[in-house]
Amino acid sequence: MYAIIGTWKMCYDGLTAGHALLAAGGTAADAVEKAITMVEDNPAYSSVGYGGLPARDGHVLLDAGWMDGETLRYGGIMAAENIRNPIRAARLLCGRETNCLLAGRGAEQFAVSAGLPLRDMRTESAMARWRETAQTFRPGDPLTAYRGHDTVCVLALDGAGRLIAGTSTSGLFMKEPGRVGDSPVVGSGFYCDGRYGAAAATGLGEDVMRGCLSYEVVSLMRRGATPQEACEEALRGLSSRKLALGEDAGSISLIALSPAGAFGAATTLDVFPFAAGSPEDVRLLAARQGDGRMDIRPATAEELEGEP
Amino acid sequence: MYAIIGTWKMCYDGLTAGHALLAAGGTAADAVEKAITMVEDNPAYSSVGYGGLPARDGHVLLDAGWMDGETLRYGGIMAAENIRNPIRAARLLCGRETNCLLAGRGAEQFAVSAGLPLRDMRTESAMARWRETAQTFRPGDPLTAYRGHDTVCVLALDGAGRLIAGTSTSGLFMKEPGRVGDSPVVGSGFYCDGRYGAAAATGLGEDVMRGCLSYEVVSLMRRGATPQEACEEALRGLSSRKLALGEDAGSISLIALSPAGAFGAATTLDVFPFAAGSPEDVRLLAARQGDGRMDIRPATAEELEGEP
């Protein structure tokens, strides 16, 4: 058995490449790295890696996380610049016992010392959009999650039964310098326990962290929930608390994968597209608000239209 | 009812001051801030705030976190320099909807814009110790948690029933530049849900994050565990996984506080001193390895000897 699941339409090509690695007997770690680096390298995706939209000072700040379900070890970089493939830095940091989570210049120095390629992550297109927005942006203006894409999260299970979780993002457009979202934060942006399952989150990181949602999903799977039940219950828990506080449900989507290769997805959005691969094929699916529970079916052309 | 609990002997004076605020009808938030700022301001404590031991490049990098159990909001700063009272920055960031977690220079810029005082956090004593250690330190040398002190964590409940969690540390001595531990990470270093309880962790942050321990403690309290049961079970869970992986149990200590004012503590160490205050008094206690469960009793003079 092997399986792979990733967030948003934008992960489809990478997921297909990761799926091919798994089909050829490759490891979950190589499949996750392959899938995410393809999204990072593609300048069309303005919420991840090269071409990501900058913070309000015009710098592109990268967050990424990695966790290995066999060792319960993780790695992460936060608010880091110039690292061509943040996910590769996070993967390498996962091999350490201390100094696994590095912020800012420290993360960049680590990438250099590890021989990872650097790159100016600012594209003309992203900087043009920043210049335009910066003309009218005021410090108190609200920040919102992207529409139709955001953090790329990939979970994979390989033939040897190893589970891996990875995440990568350039974070909210016009965020404050140094702002860190949920993506590099263990338990919020991702969590992976080889015994019980893996989970990851995309959307407004500040809200995801209030509920430690990825850990909560895996914790529910540990107590017997299916990945689908766990995603729905974890999201329902936080959403109901937010509603009780007079807030709206916000913009949060979750994915999960079990050690048996079963997957789940849930969202507070009208529709959340994602891709999932099993030994049969890789498919573009969508989670939608159903009647009391999530409706998971193939994404329609209409639902994918206009999305990067 | 009101209650306050904090990690290590070093929190005792601050906890006594926070306790006095609560006794006079003050808020849990003011009690936590008071208790932690007193530890931050004291140069005798080499693992927190002013006088904290530096990273291997000689810079003192500060981590702090704050969570409000009523709103489920939090704030945090990571790998930040020159902020005299990191806990005050974390508290202010908790009032925001986005940009709640700031790393490095961004955190410092926020402190300046918020009017918080800056300070060169390096003391002669800390820098002398750094110079001596740096002479022989090699990049691969293992880093270890402090002995007898570490992150200051304070949990408080006020007469209005509000629960607050706060943490502050300068992190591991000789850490890599940019290294972030568990203390500013929601769910790992701290978690606080007004309905179910608050928890915080001290010790080797890299290990604490593998188990999302503070969230796990509160999650167990949500399912009916007492704070003491929750601390023990959460720690046992991670320790048994570490042992199964061929590792030792590591250096981790936990504290918890329920919305009714009951507290708990657990440790992988031989002895973990902490302070706890109820309407009656403030006492220096210690958690020790007991016969299958933790032994919680007043700390003896011998157990406190030599500790900062």
Coordinates of C-alpha atoms in Angstrom, one line a residue:
Chain A
M1 CA 0.0 0.0 0.0
Y2 CA 1.1 3.6 -0.6
A3 CA -0.8 6.8 -0.6
I4 CA -0.2 10.6 -0.9
I5 CA -2.5 13.6 -0.3
G6 CA -1.9 17.3 -0.8
T7 CA -3.7 20.6 -0.4
W8 CA -5.2 22.6 -3.3
K9 CA -5.3 22.2 -7.0
M10 CA -1.7 23.6 -7.2
C11 CA -0.3 20.4 -5.7
Y12 CA -1.6 18.2 -8.4
D13 CA 1.4 18.1 -10.7
G14 CA 3.8 17.6 -7.7
L15 CA 1.5 15.0 -6.2
T16 CA 1.5 13.1 -9.5
A17 CA 5.3 13.1 -9.5
G18 CA 5.5 12.1 -5.8
H19 CA 3.0 9.3 -6.6
A20 CA 5.2 8.0 -9.4
L21 CA 8.1 7.8 -6.9
L22 CA 6.0 5.8 -4.5
A23 CA 4.8 3.5 -7.3
A24 CA 8.4 2.8 -8.2
G25 CA 9.1 1.8 -4.5
G26 CA 10.4 5.2 -3.4
T27 CA 10.1 6.5 0.2
A28 CA 7.4 8.7 1.6
A29 CA 10.1 11.3 2.4
D30 CA 11.2 11.5 -1.2
A31 CA 7.6 11.7 -2.4
V32 CA 6.8 14.6 -0.1
E33 CA 9.9 16.5 -0.9
K34 CA 9.3 16.0 -4.7
A35 CA 5.7 17.1 -4.5
I36 CA 6.4 20.2 -2.4
T37 CA 9.6 21.4 -4.3
M38 CA 7.6 21.4 -7.5
V39 CA 5.1 23.8 -5.9
E40 CA 7.9 25.9 -4.4
D41 CA 9.6 26.2 -7.7
N42 CA 6.6 27.3 -9.7
P43 CA 6.3 31.1 -9.8
A44 CA 2.5 30.8 -10.6
Y45 CA 1.7 30.0 -7.0
S46 CA 1.8 33.2 -5.0
S47 CA 1.4 31.6 -1.6
V48 CA 4.4 29.3 -1.7
G49 CA 8.1 29.5 -2.4
Y50 CA 9.4 31.3 -5.5
G51 CA 6.9 34.0 -6.5
G52 CA 5.3 34.1 -3.1
L53 CA 3.8 37.4 -2.1
P54 CA 5.9 39.4 0.2
A55 CA 5.5 40.8 3.7
R56 CA 4.6 44.5 4.0
D57 CA 8.3 45.5 3.8
G58 CA 8.7 43.7 0.5
H59 CA 10.6 40.7 1.7
V60 CA 9.4 37.2 0.9
L61 CA 9.5 35.3 4.2
L62 CA 9.3 31.5 4.1
D63 CA 7.8 29.0 6.5
A64 CA 8.1 25.2 6.2
G65 CA 7.7 22.1 8.4
W66 CA 8.5 18.4 8.2
M67 CA 7.7 15.5 10.5
D68 CA 8.7 11.8 10.4
G69 CA 6.1 9.5 11.9
E70 CA 8.6 6.8 12.7
T71 CA 10.9 8.9 14.9
L72 CA 8.4 11.6 16.0
R73 CA 11.1 14.1 15.0
Y74 CA 10.5 17.2 13.0
G75 CA 12.2 20.2 11.5
G76 CA 11.1 23.7 10.5
I77 CA 12.2 27.0 9.3
M78 CA 10.3 30.3 10.0
A79 CA 10.4 33.8 8.5
A80 CA 13.4 32.8 6.4
E81 CA 14.6 34.4 3.2
N82 CA 16.4 33.3 0.1
I83 CA 16.1 29.5 0.6
R84 CA 15.1 28.1 -2.8
N85 CA 13.4 25.0 -1.3
P86 CA 12.3 25.6 2.2
I87 CA 11.0 22.0 2.5
R88 CA 14.5 20.7 1.9
A89 CA 15.8 22.7 4.8
A90 CA 12.9 21.5 7.0
R91 CA 13.7 17.9 6.0
L92 CA 17.3 18.2 6.9
L93 CA 16.6 19.8 10.2
C94 CA 14.3 16.8 11.1
G95 CA 17.5 14.7 11.3
R96 CA 18.7 16.6 14.3
E97 CA 18.2 16.2 18.1
T98 CA 18.4 19.9 18.9
N99 CA 18.2 23.2 16.9
C100 CA 15.5 21.6 14.7
L101 CA 13.4 24.8 14.4
L102 CA 15.3 27.9 13.1
A103 CA 14.0 31.4 12.4
G104 CA 15.2 34.1 10.1
R105 CA 18.8 34.6 9.4
G106 CA 19.7 31.5 11.4
A107 CA 17.6 29.4 9.0
E108 CA 19.3 30.9 6.0
Q109 CA 22.7 30.3 7.5
F110 CA 21.8 26.7 8.1
A111 CA 20.7 26.3 4.4
V112 CA 24.1 27.7 3.3
S113 CA 26.0 25.4 5.6
A114 CA 24.0 22.4 4.4
G115 CA 24.8 23.3 0.8
L116 CA 21.2 24.1 -0.2
P117 CA 20.8 26.5 -3.1
L118 CA 19.8 30.1 -2.4
R119 CA 17.6 32.2 -4.6
D120 CA 16.1 35.6 -4.7
M121 CA 12.4 34.5 -4.2
R122 CA 10.9 37.8 -5.4
T123 CA 9.4 37.7 -8.9
E124 CA 8.6 40.7 -11.0
S125 CA 4.9 39.8 -10.8
A126 CA 4.8 39.4 -7.0
M127 CA 6.7 42.7 -6.5
A128 CA 4.4 44.6 -8.9
R129 CA 1.5 43.4 -6.9
W130 CA 3.2 44.4 -3.6
R131 CA 4.1 47.9 -5.0
E132 CA 0.5 48.4 -6.0
T133 CA -1.0 47.2 -2.7
A134 CA 1.6 49.0 -0.6
Q135 CA 0.5 52.4 -2.0
T136 CA -2.8 52.2 -0.1
F137 CA -2.1 49.6 2.6
R138 CA -2.3 50.9 6.2
P139 CA -1.0 49.0 9.2
G140 CA -4.4 48.3 10.7
D141 CA -5.8 46.8 7.4
P142 CA -7.1 43.2 8.0
L143 CA -5.1 40.3 6.5
T144 CA -7.0 37.5 4.9
A145 CA -6.1 34.0 3.8
Y146 CA -5.7 33.4 0.0
R147 CA -8.6 32.2 -2.1
G148 CA -8.3 28.8 -3.8
H149 CA -4.8 28.2 -2.6
D150 CA -2.5 28.8 0.4
T151 CA 0.0 26.6 2.2
V152 CA 1.0 23.4 0.3
C153 CA 0.7 20.4 2.7
V154 CA 1.6 16.9 1.6
L155 CA 1.2 13.7 3.6
A156 CA 2.6 10.4 2.3
L157 CA 2.7 6.7 3.2
D158 CA 5.1 4.4 1.5
G159 CA 5.3 0.7 1.0
A160 CA 7.5 0.3 4.1
G161 CA 4.7 1.8 6.2
R162 CA 6.5 5.1 6.8
L163 CA 4.4 8.3 7.2
I164 CA 5.8 11.7 6.5
A165 CA 4.2 15.2 6.7
G166 CA 5.5 18.4 5.0
T167 CA 4.3 22.0 4.6
S168 CA 5.6 25.1 2.8
T169 CA 4.3 28.6 2.5
S170 CA 5.3 32.2 2.0
G171 CA 2.5 33.2 4.4
L172 CA -0.1 35.9 4.4
F173 CA 0.4 38.7 1.8
M174 CA 1.3 41.9 3.6
K175 CA 2.1 40.2 6.9
E176 CA 4.2 42.0 9.4
P177 CA 8.0 41.4 9.2
G178 CA 8.8 38.3 11.2
R179 CA 5.2 37.0 11.3
V180 CA 5.1 33.2 11.6
G181 CA 2.0 31.2 10.7
D182 CA 1.0 27.7 11.6
S183 CA 2.9 26.0 8.8
P184 CA 6.3 25.5 10.6
V185 CA 4.6 24.9 14.0
V186 CA 4.5 21.3 15.0
G187 CA 1.0 20.3 16.1
S188 CA -0.7 23.2 14.4
G189 CA 0.4 23.2 10.8
F190 CA 1.3 19.5 10.8
Y191 CA 1.7 16.5 12.9
C192 CA 2.7 12.9 12.1
D193 CA 2.7 9.8 14.2
G194 CA 3.5 6.6 12.4
R195 CA 1.2 4.6 14.7
Y196 CA -1.9 6.7 14.3
G197 CA -1.7 9.0 11.3
A198 CA -0.7 12.3 9.8
A199 CA -2.5 15.6 9.5
A200 CA -1.9 19.1 8.1
A201 CA -3.7 22.4 8.0
T202 CA -4.0 25.3 5.5
G203 CA -5.8 28.7 5.9
L204 CA -5.5 31.4 8.5
G205 CA -2.6 30.2 10.6
E206 CA -3.4 32.4 13.6
D207 CA -6.7 30.5 13.9
V208 CA -5.3 27.0 13.2
M209 CA -2.9 27.5 16.1
R210 CA -5.7 28.4 18.6
G211 CA -6.9 24.8 18.2
C212 CA -3.6 23.0 17.6
L213 CA -5.6 21.4 14.8
S214 CA -3.1 18.9 13.3
Y215 CA -2.3 17.4 16.7
E216 CA -6.0 17.2 17.5
V217 CA -6.7 15.3 14.3
V218 CA -4.0 12.8 15.0
S219 CA -5.1 12.6 18.6
L220 CA -8.7 11.7 17.5
M221 CA -7.3 9.1 15.1
R222 CA -5.3 7.6 18.1
R223 CA -8.7 7.3 19.9
G224 CA -10.2 5.4 16.9
A225 CA -11.6 8.0 14.6
T226 CA -11.2 7.6 10.8
P227 CA -9.2 10.4 9.1
Q228 CA -12.4 11.8 7.8
E229 CA -14.1 11.7 11.1
A230 CA -11.1 13.2 12.8
C231 CA -10.8 16.1 10.4
E232 CA -14.5 16.9 10.7
E233 CA -14.6 16.7 14.5
A234 CA -11.4 18.7 15.0
L235 CA -12.7 21.5 12.7
R236 CA -16.1 21.4 14.3
G237 CA -14.6 21.8 17.7
L238 CA -12.7 25.0 16.9
S239 CA -15.4 26.4 14.7
S240 CA -18.0 26.1 17.4
R241 CA -15.7 27.8 19.9
K242 CA -15.1 30.6 17.4
L243 CA -18.9 31.0 16.8
A244 CA -19.5 31.0 20.6
L245 CA -16.9 33.9 20.8
G246 CA -18.9 35.9 18.2
E247 CA -16.4 35.2 15.4
D248 CA -17.1 33.6 12.1
A249 CA -15.8 30.0 11.4
G250 CA -12.8 31.5 9.5
S251 CA -10.7 30.0 6.7
I252 CA -9.3 26.6 7.7
S253 CA -9.0 23.4 5.8
L254 CA -7.5 20.1 7.0
I255 CA -6.2 16.9 5.5
A256 CA -5.3 13.6 7.2
L257 CA -3.9 10.2 6.2
S258 CA -4.0 7.0 8.2
P259 CA -1.2 4.4 8.5
A260 CA -3.5 2.1 6.4
G261 CA -3.7 4.7 3.6
A262 CA -7.2 6.1 4.2
F263 CA -7.5 9.8 3.9
G264 CA -9.8 12.6 5.1
A265 CA -10.4 16.3 4.5
A266 CA -12.6 19.0 6.0
T267 CA -13.0 22.7 5.5
T268 CA -14.8 25.8 6.7
L269 CA -14.9 27.1 3.1
D270 CA -17.7 26.4 0.6
V271 CA -15.3 24.3 -1.3
F272 CA -11.7 23.1 -0.6
P273 CA -10.0 21.3 -3.5
F274 CA -7.2 18.8 -2.8
A275 CA -5.5 15.9 -4.6
A276 CA -5.2 12.3 -3.4
G277 CA -3.2 9.4 -4.8
S278 CA -3.6 5.7 -4.1
P279 CA -2.1 2.8 -6.0
E280 CA -4.9 3.2 -8.6
D281 CA -4.5 6.8 -9.5
V282 CA -4.2 10.5 -8.5
R283 CA -7.4 12.5 -8.4
L284 CA -8.4 16.1 -7.9
L285 CA -11.1 16.0 -5.2
A286 CA -13.0 18.6 -3.2
A287 CA -14.4 18.9 0.3
R288 CA -17.6 20.9 0.5
Q289 CA -20.1 21.8 3.2
G290 CA -22.6 18.9 3.1
D291 CA -25.7 18.2 5.1
G292 CA -24.2 18.1 8.6
R293 CA -21.0 16.5 7.3
M294 CA -18.4 17.0 4.6
D295 CA -19.2 16.0 1.0
I296 CA -16.0 14.6 -0.6
R297 CA -16.2 14.0 -4.4
P298 CA -14.2 14.8 -7.6
A299 CA -13.7 18.6 -8.0
T300 CA -15.8 20.0 -10.8
A301 CA -14.3 22.2 -13.6
E302 CA -16.4 25.1 -12.2
E303 CA -15.0 24.6 -8.7
L304 CA -11.4 24.7 -10.1
E305 CA -11.9 27.6 -12.5
G306 CA -9.7 30.6 -11.9
E307 CA -7.6 28.8 -9.2
P308 CA -3.9 28.8 -9.7
Chain B
M1 CA -11.1 31.2 44.2
Y2 CA -7.8 32.2 42.7
A3 CA -4.6 30.2 42.1
I4 CA -1.2 30.6 40.5
I5 CA 1.5 28.1 39.7
G6 CA 5.0 28.5 38.3
T7 CA 8.1 26.5 37.3
W8 CA 11.3 26.2 39.3
K9 CA 12.5 27.8 42.6
M10 CA 13.4 31.0 40.7
C11 CA 9.7 31.9 40.2
Y12 CA 9.0 32.0 43.9
D13 CA 9.4 35.8 44.5
G14 CA 7.5 36.6 41.3
L15 CA 4.8 34.2 42.2
T16 CA 4.4 35.7 45.6
A17 CA 4.0 39.1 44.0
G18 CA 1.5 37.7 41.5
H19 CA -0.3 36.0 44.3
A20 CA -0.6 39.3 46.2
L21 CA -2.2 40.9 43.1
L22 CA -4.7 38.1 42.9
A23 CA -5.5 38.4 46.6
A24 CA -6.2 42.1 46.1
G25 CA -8.7 41.3 43.3
G26 CA -6.3 41.7 40.4
T27 CA -6.5 39.8 37.1
A28 CA -4.8 36.6 36.2
A29 CA -3.2 38.4 33.3
D30 CA -1.6 41.0 35.6
A31 CA -0.5 38.3 38.0
V32 CA 1.2 36.3 35.2
E33 CA 2.9 39.4 33.8
K34 CA 4.1 40.4 37.3
A35 CA 5.5 37.0 38.2
I36 CA 7.3 36.5 34.9
T37 CA 8.7 40.1 34.6
M38 CA 10.3 39.7 38.0
V39 CA 12.2 36.6 36.7
E40 CA 13.1 38.3 33.5
D41 CA 14.5 41.3 35.3
N42 CA 16.7 39.3 37.6
P43 CA 20.2 38.7 36.2
A44 CA 20.8 35.8 38.6
Y45 CA 18.6 33.5 36.4
S46 CA 20.7 32.5 33.4
S47 CA 17.9 30.9 31.4
V48 CA 15.4 33.8 31.3
G49 CA 15.5 37.4 30.2
Y50 CA 18.2 39.8 31.4
G51 CA 21.4 37.7 32.1
G52 CA 20.2 34.8 30.0
L53 CA 23.0 32.8 28.4
P54 CA 23.6 33.5 24.8
A55 CA 23.4 31.5 21.6
R56 CA 26.8 30.4 20.1
D57 CA 27.2 33.7 18.3
G58 CA 27.0 35.6 21.6
H59 CA 23.5 37.0 21.1
V60 CA 20.9 36.6 23.7
L61 CA 17.8 35.3 21.9
L62 CA 14.4 35.5 23.7
D63 CA 11.3 33.4 23.4
A64 CA 8.0 34.1 25.1
G65 CA 4.4 33.0 24.8
W66 CA 1.0 34.0 26.2
M67 CA -2.5 32.6 25.9
D68 CA -5.9 33.7 27.2
G69 CA -8.3 30.9 28.0
E70 CA -11.3 33.0 27.5
T71 CA -10.6 34.0 23.9
L72 CA -8.3 31.1 22.9
R73 CA -6.0 33.8 21.6
Y74 CA -2.3 33.8 22.1
G75 CA 0.8 35.8 21.3
G76 CA 4.5 35.0 21.1
I77 CA 7.9 36.2 20.2
M78 CA 10.8 34.0 19.0
A79 CA 14.5 34.4 18.6
A80 CA 14.1 38.1 19.5
E81 CA 16.8 40.4 20.9
N82 CA 16.8 43.5 23.2
I83 CA 13.3 43.3 24.5
R84 CA 13.5 43.9 28.2
N85 CA 10.4 42.0 29.1
P86 CA 9.5 39.4 26.4
I87 CA 6.4 38.4 28.3
R88 CA 4.9 41.9 27.9
A89 CA 5.4 41.7 24.1
A90 CA 3.7 38.3 24.0
R91 CA 0.8 39.6 26.1
L92 CA 0.3 42.6 23.7
L93 CA 0.4 40.3 20.7
C94 CA -2.3 38.2 22.2
G95 CA -4.7 41.1 21.6
R96 CA -4.4 40.7 17.8
E97 CA -6.3 38.7 15.2
T98 CA -3.3 38.2 12.9
N99 CA 0.5 38.7 13.2
C100 CA 0.3 37.3 16.8
L101 CA 3.6 35.3 16.5
L102 CA 6.7 37.3 15.5
A103 CA 10.3 36.2 15.0
G104 CA 13.6 38.0 15.2
R105 CA 13.8 41.6 14.1
G106 CA 10.1 41.8 13.5
A107 CA 9.4 41.1 17.2
E108 CA 11.9 43.8 18.2
Q109 CA 10.3 46.3 15.8
F110 CA 6.9 45.4 17.3
A111 CA 8.2 46.1 20.8
V112 CA 9.5 49.4 19.7
S113 CA 6.3 50.4 18.1
A114 CA 4.3 49.3 21.2
G115 CA 6.5 51.5 23.4
L116 CA 8.0 48.6 25.3
P117 CA 11.5 49.3 26.8
L118 CA 14.5 47.8 25.1
R119 CA 17.6 46.6 26.9
D120 CA 20.9 45.0 26.1
M121 CA 20.2 41.7 27.7
R122 CA 23.8 40.6 27.9
T123 CA 25.4 40.7 31.4
E124 CA 29.1 40.6 32.1
S125 CA 28.6 37.3 33.9
A126 CA 26.7 35.7 31.0
M127 CA 29.2 36.9 28.4
A128 CA 32.2 35.7 30.5
R129 CA 30.6 32.2 30.6
W130 CA 30.0 32.4 26.9
R131 CA 33.6 33.4 26.1
E132 CA 34.9 30.6 28.2
T133 CA 32.6 28.0 26.6
A134 CA 33.1 29.3 23.1
Q135 CA 36.8 28.6 23.3
T136 CA 36.3 24.9 23.2
F137 CA 32.7 24.5 21.8
R138 CA 32.4 22.7 18.5
P139 CA 29.3 22.8 16.3
G140 CA 28.5 19.1 16.9
D141 CA 28.7 19.3 20.7
P142 CA 25.4 18.3 22.3
L143 CA 23.2 20.9 24.0
T144 CA 21.5 20.1 27.2
A145 CA 18.7 21.6 29.3
Y146 CA 19.6 23.6 32.3
R147 CA 19.8 22.0 35.7
G148 CA 17.5 23.2 38.4
H149 CA 15.9 26.0 36.3
D150 CA 15.0 26.7 32.7
T151 CA 11.9 28.3 31.1
V152 CA 9.7 30.3 33.6
C153 CA 6.1 29.2 33.0
V154 CA 3.3 30.7 35.0
L155 CA -0.4 29.8 35.0
A156 CA -3.0 31.8 36.9
L157 CA -6.7 31.8 37.6
D158 CA -8.4 34.9 39.0
G159 CA -11.6 35.5 40.9
A160 CA -13.5 36.2 37.7
G161 CA -12.6 32.7 36.5
R162 CA -10.2 33.8 33.9
L163 CA -7.2 31.5 33.1
I164 CA -3.9 32.8 31.6
A165 CA -0.7 31.0 30.6
G166 CA 2.7 32.7 30.1
T167 CA 6.2 31.5 29.3
S168 CA 9.6 33.2 28.9
T169 CA 13.1 31.9 28.3
S170 CA 16.4 32.8 26.6
G171 CA 16.6 29.2 25.5
L172 CA 19.4 26.6 25.4
F173 CA 22.9 27.9 26.1
M174 CA 25.0 27.8 22.9
K175 CA 22.0 27.2 20.7
E176 CA 22.3 27.9 17.0
P177 CA 21.4 31.4 15.9
G178 CA 17.7 31.5 15.3
R179 CA 16.9 28.3 17.2
V180 CA 13.4 28.4 18.6
G181 CA 12.3 26.1 21.5
D182 CA 8.9 25.2 22.7
S183 CA 8.2 28.2 24.9
P184 CA 6.7 30.5 22.2
V185 CA 4.9 27.6 20.5
V186 CA 1.2 27.3 21.2
G187 CA 0.3 23.7 22.2
S188 CA 3.9 22.7 23.1
G189 CA 5.3 25.3 25.5
F190 CA 1.9 26.4 26.7
Y191 CA -1.9 26.0 26.1
C192 CA -4.8 27.6 27.9
D193 CA -8.5 26.9 27.4
G194 CA -10.8 28.6 30.0
R195 CA -13.2 25.7 29.9
Y196 CA -10.8 22.9 30.6
G197 CA -7.5 24.2 32.0
A198 CA -4.0 25.5 31.3
A199 CA -0.7 23.8 31.0
A200 CA 2.9 24.7 30.3
A201 CA 6.2 22.9 29.8
T202 CA 9.9 23.4 30.7
G203 CA 13.0 21.4 29.7
L204 CA 14.3 20.4 26.3
G205 CA 12.0 22.2 23.9
E206 CA 12.8 20.0 20.9
D207 CA 11.4 17.0 22.8
V208 CA 8.4 18.8 24.2
M209 CA 7.3 19.7 20.7
R210 CA 7.4 16.1 19.5
G211 CA 4.5 15.4 21.9
C212 CA 2.7 18.8 21.8
L213 CA 2.6 18.3 25.5
S214 CA 0.8 21.3 26.8
Y215 CA -2.1 20.8 24.4
E216 CA -2.1 17.1 25.3
V217 CA -2.4 17.9 29.0
V218 CA -5.4 20.3 28.4
S219 CA -6.9 17.7 26.1
L220 CA -6.8 15.1 28.8
M221 CA -8.4 17.5 31.2
R222 CA -11.1 18.1 28.7
R223 CA -11.7 14.4 28.8
G224 CA -12.1 14.4 32.6
A225 CA -8.5 14.0 33.9
T226 CA -7.4 16.0 37.0
P227 CA -4.5 18.3 36.3
Q228 CA -2.2 15.9 38.1
E229 CA -3.5 12.9 36.2
A230 CA -3.2 14.8 32.9
C231 CA 0.4 15.9 33.5
E232 CA 1.5 12.4 34.4
E233 CA -0.3 10.7 31.5
A234 CA 0.9 13.2 28.9
L235 CA 4.5 12.8 30.1
R236 CA 4.2 9.0 30.3
G237 CA 3.0 8.9 26.8
L238 CA 6.0 10.7 25.3
S239 CA 8.5 9.1 27.6
S240 CA 7.4 5.6 26.6
R241 CA 7.6 6.5 22.9
K242 CA 11.1 7.9 23.5
L243 CA 12.1 4.7 25.3
A244 CA 10.7 2.6 22.5
L245 CA 12.8 4.6 20.1
G246 CA 15.9 3.7 22.1
E247 CA 16.2 7.2 23.6
D248 CA 16.2 8.2 27.3
A249 CA 13.2 9.9 28.8
G250 CA 14.9 13.3 28.5
S251 CA 14.5 16.5 30.5
I252 CA 10.8 17.6 30.6
S253 CA 8.6 19.0 33.4
L254 CA 5.0 20.0 33.1
I255 CA 2.6 22.1 35.2
A256 CA -1.2 22.4 34.9
L257 CA -4.0 24.3 36.5
S258 CA -7.8 23.6 36.3
P259 CA -10.6 26.2 36.0
A260 CA -11.4 25.2 39.6
G261 CA -7.9 26.0 40.8
A262 CA -6.5 22.5 41.2
F263 CA -3.0 22.0 40.0
G264 CA -0.7 19.3 38.8
A265 CA 3.0 18.7 38.0
A266 CA 5.1 15.9 36.5
T267 CA 8.7 15.5 35.5
T268 CA 11.2 13.1 33.9
L269 CA 13.8 14.4 36.3
D270 CA 14.6 13.1 39.8
V271 CA 13.1 16.2 41.2
F272 CA 11.4 19.2 39.7
P273 CA 10.8 22.2 42.1
F274 CA 7.9 24.5 41.5
A275 CA 5.8 27.1 43.3
A276 CA 2.0 27.1 43.8
G277 CA -0.3 29.6 45.4
S278 CA -3.8 29.3 46.6
P279 CA -5.9 31.7 48.7
E280 CA -4.1 30.2 51.8
D281 CA -0.4 30.7 50.8
V282 CA 2.4 30.3 48.3
R283 CA 4.5 27.2 48.7
L284 CA 7.7 25.8 47.2
L285 CA 6.8 22.2 46.2
A286 CA 8.6 19.5 44.2
A287 CA 7.5 16.7 42.0
R288 CA 9.6 13.6 42.3
Q289 CA 9.7 10.1 40.7
G290 CA 7.4 8.1 43.0
D291 CA 6.3 4.5 43.0
G292 CA 4.5 4.4 39.6
R293 CA 3.3 8.0 40.0
M294 CA 4.5 11.4 40.9
D295 CA 5.2 12.3 44.5
I296 CA 4.2 16.0 45.2
R297 CA 5.3 17.4 48.5
P298 CA 7.1 20.5 49.9
A299 CA 10.6 20.9 48.4
T300 CA 13.4 20.1 51.0
A301 CA 16.3 22.5 51.6
E302 CA 18.6 19.8 50.2
E303 CA 16.6 19.6 46.9
L304 CA 16.7 23.4 46.5
E305 CA 20.4 23.8 47.4
G306 CA 22.6 25.3 44.8
E307 CA 19.6 26.2 42.5
P308 CA 19.3 29.7 41.3

